[in-house]
Short mmCIF file of C-alpha atoms in Angstrom, two decimals:
data_model
loop_
_atom_site.label_atom_id
_atom_site.label_comp_id
_atom_site.label_asym_id
_atom_site.label_seq_id
_atom_site.Cartn_x
_atom_site.Cartn_y
_atom_site.Cartn_z
CA UNK A 1201 26.24 -5.65 10.57
CA UNK A 1202 23.70 -3.29 9.09
CA UNK A 1203 23.34 0.16 10.64
CA UNK A 1204 19.86 1.16 9.66
CA UNK A 1205 17.34 2.45 12.15
CA UNK A 1206 13.61 2.96 12.18
CA UNK A 1207 11.45 4.82 14.64
CA UNK A 1208 9.00 4.30 16.09
CA UNK A 1209 9.03 0.50 16.30
CA UNK A 1210 5.33 0.43 17.12
CA UNK A 1211 2.66 3.07 16.57
CA UNK A 1212 -1.04 3.08 17.38
CA UNK A 1213 -2.85 6.09 16.05
CA UNK A 1214 -6.33 7.30 15.25
CA UNK A 1215 -7.84 7.77 11.82
CA UNK A 1216 -7.07 11.09 10.18
CA UNK A 1217 -3.80 11.75 11.99
CA UNK A 1218 -0.64 12.73 10.17
CA UNK A 1219 2.31 10.47 10.86
CA UNK A 1220 5.95 10.29 9.84
CA UNK A 1221 7.94 7.09 9.98
CA UNK A 1222 11.65 7.73 10.36
CA UNK A 1223 14.45 5.80 8.67
CA UNK A 1224 18.15 6.53 8.97
CA UNK A 1225 21.25 4.67 7.87
CA UNK A 1226 24.86 5.33 8.73
CA UNK A 1227 26.44 3.26 5.95
CA UNK A 1228 26.52 6.02 3.35
CA UNK A 1229 24.32 3.99 1.04
CA UNK A 1230 22.96 5.83 -1.96
CA UNK A 1231 19.79 3.80 -2.50
CA UNK A 1232 16.98 3.60 0.03
CA UNK A 1233 13.62 1.83 -0.04
CA UNK A 1234 10.30 1.59 1.75
CA UNK A 1235 8.33 -1.65 1.76
CA UNK A 1236 4.88 -2.42 3.11
CA UNK A 1237 4.27 -5.91 4.46
CA UNK A 1238 1.23 -7.50 6.06
CA UNK A 1239 2.09 -10.20 8.64
CA UNK A 1240 3.51 -13.33 7.03
CA UNK A 1241 2.98 -11.95 3.54
CA UNK A 1242 5.22 -10.75 0.74
CA UNK A 1243 6.93 -7.38 0.64
CA UNK A 1244 5.56 -4.62 -1.55
CA UNK A 1245 7.85 -1.80 -2.66
CA UNK A 1246 6.08 1.53 -2.15
CA UNK A 1247 8.90 4.07 -2.55
CA UNK A 1248 12.60 4.18 -3.41
CA UNK A 1249 15.35 6.70 -3.87
CA UNK A 1250 18.57 6.64 -5.86
CA UNK A 1251 20.09 9.47 -3.86
CA UNK A 1252 19.55 12.95 -2.51
CA UNK A 1253 16.54 14.72 -4.07
CA UNK A 1254 15.57 11.53 -5.92
CA UNK A 1255 12.32 9.73 -5.05
CA UNK A 1256 10.22 7.30 -7.06
CA UNK A 1257 7.00 5.41 -6.48
CA UNK A 1258 7.22 1.64 -6.25
CA UNK A 1259 4.98 -1.16 -7.46
CA UNK A 1260 2.27 -0.78 -4.85
CA UNK A 1261 0.20 2.36 -4.97
CA UNK A 1262 0.51 4.17 -1.69
CA UNK A 1263 -0.99 7.33 -0.27
CA UNK A 1264 2.26 8.03 1.53
CA UNK A 1265 5.00 10.42 0.46
CA UNK A 1266 8.76 10.37 1.02
CA UNK A 1267 11.62 12.81 0.92
CA UNK A 1268 15.41 12.47 0.60
CA UNK A 1269 17.05 15.69 1.64
CA UNK A 1270 20.06 13.98 3.21
CA UNK A 1271 21.77 10.77 2.14
CA UNK A 1272 21.25 9.10 5.49
CA UNK A 1273 17.59 10.01 6.04
CA UNK A 1274 14.48 8.75 4.19
CA UNK A 1275 11.27 9.54 6.11
CA UNK A 1276 7.84 8.34 5.04
CA UNK A 1277 4.77 10.48 5.73
CA UNK A 1278 1.07 9.65 5.79
CA UNK A 1279 -0.95 12.88 5.70
CA UNK A 1280 -4.15 11.24 6.94
CA UNK A 1281 -3.90 7.76 8.39
CA UNK A 1282 -6.67 5.23 7.72
CA UNK A 1283 -7.28 1.69 9.02
CA UNK A 1284 -6.24 0.34 5.59
CA UNK A 1285 -2.74 1.68 6.33
CA UNK A 1286 -2.36 -0.79 9.18
CA UNK A 1287 0.70 -2.84 8.29
CA UNK A 1288 4.41 -3.24 8.89
CA UNK A 1289 6.69 -0.77 7.11
CA UNK A 1290 10.26 -1.81 6.38
CA UNK A 1291 13.02 0.55 5.35
CA UNK A 1292 16.10 -0.72 3.52
CA UNK A 1293 19.25 0.66 1.93
CA UNK A 1294 21.87 -0.55 -0.51
CA UNK A 1295 25.06 0.61 -2.15
CA UNK A 1296 25.39 0.45 -5.92
CA UNK A 1297 29.11 -0.24 -5.71
CA UNK A 1298 29.36 -2.57 -2.69
CA UNK A 1299 28.00 -5.88 -1.43
CA UNK A 1300 26.41 -6.72 -4.79
CA UNK A 1301 23.84 -4.07 -3.96
CA UNK A 1302 22.47 -6.20 -1.11
CA UNK A 1303 19.60 -4.49 0.63
CA UNK A 1304 19.96 -4.16 4.39
CA UNK A 1305 16.81 -3.67 6.38
CA UNK A 1306 15.83 -1.76 9.46
CA UNK A 1307 13.84 -3.40 12.27
CA UNK A 1308 10.51 -2.19 10.87
CA UNK A 1309 7.62 -0.08 12.16
CA UNK A 1310 4.37 -1.81 13.00
CA UNK A 1311 1.51 0.63 12.44
CA UNK A 1312 -2.01 0.19 13.74
CA UNK A 1313 -4.59 2.76 12.69
CA UNK A 1314 -7.81 2.66 14.69
CA UNK B 1114 4.19 -13.44 -14.67
CA UNK B 1115 5.86 -14.20 -11.36
CA UNK B 1116 9.53 -13.29 -11.39
CA UNK B 1117 10.29 -15.15 -8.17
CA UNK B 1118 8.34 -18.25 -7.19
CA UNK B 1119 8.49 -19.95 -3.81
CA UNK B 1120 6.14 -22.92 -4.04
CA UNK B 1121 6.28 -24.00 -0.40
CA UNK B 1122 4.09 -21.82 1.82
CA UNK B 1123 5.20 -23.83 4.86
CA UNK B 1124 7.84 -26.42 5.67
CA UNK B 1125 8.53 -28.57 8.71
CA UNK B 1126 11.94 -29.96 9.63
CA UNK B 1127 13.24 -31.90 12.59
CA UNK B 1128 15.91 -30.21 14.65
CA UNK B 1129 19.44 -31.10 13.47
CA UNK B 1130 18.17 -32.23 10.06
CA UNK B 1131 18.87 -30.42 6.79
CA UNK B 1132 16.11 -28.65 4.87
CA UNK B 1133 15.83 -27.23 1.35
CA UNK B 1134 13.68 -24.21 0.57
CA UNK B 1135 12.78 -23.89 -3.09
CA UNK B 1136 13.06 -20.81 -5.25
CA UNK B 1137 12.71 -20.44 -9.00
CA UNK B 1138 13.14 -17.23 -10.90
CA UNK B 1139 12.42 -15.82 -14.32
CA UNK B 1140 14.61 -13.36 -16.14
CA UNK B 1141 16.02 -12.80 -19.59
CA UNK B 1142 18.83 -10.63 -18.25
CA UNK B 1143 22.20 -12.44 -18.32
CA UNK B 1144 23.40 -10.50 -15.30
CA UNK B 1145 21.45 -10.82 -12.08
CA UNK B 1146 21.84 -11.48 -8.39
CA UNK B 1147 19.95 -13.81 -6.10
CA UNK B 1148 19.46 -13.30 -2.36
CA UNK B 1149 17.93 -15.11 0.58
CA UNK B 1150 16.58 -13.33 3.65
CA UNK B 1151 15.29 -14.60 6.97
CA UNK B 1152 12.44 -12.86 8.79
CA UNK B 1153 11.84 -14.01 12.37
CA UNK B 1154 8.60 -13.22 14.17
CA UNK B 1155 10.15 -9.98 15.43
CA UNK B 1156 9.82 -8.66 11.87
CA UNK B 1157 13.28 -7.62 10.77
CA UNK B 1158 14.68 -8.91 7.49
CA UNK B 1159 18.10 -10.53 7.87
CA UNK B 1160 20.32 -11.02 4.83
CA UNK B 1161 21.63 -14.61 4.63
CA UNK B 1162 23.37 -15.32 1.35
CA UNK B 1163 24.03 -14.01 -2.15
CA UNK B 1164 24.65 -15.71 -5.51
CA UNK B 1165 25.67 -13.87 -8.67
CA UNK B 1166 24.58 -15.16 -12.06
CA UNK B 1167 28.18 -15.45 -13.20
CA UNK B 1168 29.43 -17.15 -10.07
CA UNK B 1169 30.80 -20.59 -10.90
CA UNK B 1170 30.50 -21.99 -7.42
CA UNK B 1171 27.49 -22.28 -5.16
CA UNK B 1172 27.52 -19.70 -2.39
CA UNK B 1173 27.96 -20.84 1.21
CA UNK B 1174 27.69 -18.96 4.50
CA UNK B 1175 28.06 -21.10 7.58
CA UNK B 1176 25.08 -23.47 7.74
CA UNK B 1177 23.49 -21.84 4.68
CA UNK B 1178 24.26 -22.83 1.13
CA UNK B 1179 22.61 -21.90 -2.12
CA UNK B 1180 22.01 -24.67 -4.64
CA UNK B 1181 22.25 -22.64 -7.84
CA UNK B 1182 21.08 -24.39 -11.02
CA UNK B 1183 21.27 -21.76 -13.70
CA UNK B 1184 19.76 -23.79 -16.54
CA UNK B 1185 16.75 -24.61 -14.40
CA UNK B 1186 16.60 -21.06 -13.05
CA UNK B 1187 16.49 -22.29 -9.51
CA UNK B 1188 18.25 -20.99 -6.40
CA UNK B 1189 17.28 -23.22 -3.52
CA UNK B 1190 18.43 -22.47 0.02
CA UNK B 1191 19.82 -25.38 2.01
CA UNK B 1192 20.00 -25.07 5.78
CA UNK B 1193 22.09 -27.77 7.39
CA UNK B 1194 21.73 -28.94 10.98
CA UNK B 1195 18.51 -27.02 11.62
CA UNK B 1196 18.13 -25.24 14.92
CA UNK B 1197 15.00 -24.07 16.74
CA UNK B 1198 16.06 -20.51 16.05
CA UNK B 1199 15.81 -21.15 12.32
CA UNK B 1200 12.01 -21.09 12.60
CA UNK B 1201 11.07 -18.04 10.54
CA UNK B 1202 9.87 -16.80 7.17
CA UNK B 1203 12.42 -17.09 4.38
CA UNK B 1204 12.32 -14.88 1.30
CA UNK B 1205 14.10 -15.41 -1.99
CA UNK B 1206 14.86 -12.27 -4.00
CA UNK B 1207 16.37 -11.34 -7.36
CA UNK B 1208 18.08 -8.20 -8.57
CA UNK B 1209 17.96 -7.97 -12.36
CA UNK B 1210 20.76 -6.28 -14.19
CA UNK B 1211 24.28 -5.77 -13.03
CA UNK B 1212 25.24 -3.57 -10.13
CA UNK B 1213 23.06 -0.50 -10.31
CA UNK B 1214 20.17 -2.62 -11.54
CA UNK B 1215 16.70 -1.27 -11.21
CA UNK B 1216 15.32 -2.98 -8.14
CA UNK B 1217 15.11 -6.20 -6.20
CA UNK B 1218 12.05 -8.44 -6.47
CA UNK B 1219 10.98 -10.62 -3.55
CA UNK B 1220 9.13 -13.92 -3.55
CA UNK B 1221 6.09 -14.64 -1.40
CA UNK B 1222 8.15 -16.45 1.22
CA UNK B 1223 8.25 -19.85 2.90
CA UNK B 1224 7.54 -20.31 6.57
CA UNK B 1225 9.89 -22.82 8.18
CA UNK B 1226 8.99 -24.63 11.38
CA UNK B 1227 11.78 -26.46 13.20
CA UNK B 1228 10.52 -29.21 15.51
CA UNK B 1229 12.36 -30.23 18.69
#
């Protein structure tokens, strides 16, 4: 069973606010990912990390930023939230050497920006 | 070009029947991995099954099996004895390259409805 956690699960916030979505995993996985997904639609990779102090932008341009100071923690920050940021954000992790590098996902954060 | 194609936006199946969800992929890499995930309405992505490009046998996990046809580049998911709880979105995904490969690409998904 995957041990990857996301908080908050739901967030309603006003335009212009700064928000941080938390993601933590206890599996010691080196790779971590952030996806953005509108309801019932495909996943879009917005950020990923190969390990501590490594962060890369994904396929979908995003105004968010990420950091990877510790292996287990991969927070995503929006400096100024806008209604266009309304979506579900999924965090995932994988291990290069185990499980065929299967990605395991957290429960997601559903963000609504008013 | 689409790397992962799921041509069925929605599928209906009668409870206790089997259903096949289609997935085709495109890669020139000889080493790759194929995955299926389930996403219920609650939103989490649940890993179901994995097939490696060099695996000789089709993968099976309980009621899930993967019909892997390498020459056709297809990796269809078969769910046997459907249950109401199987109603969800299903995503096919591919990791190109061997372990340590760059990233995993997801298809657009198929929504499965199981009828009582």
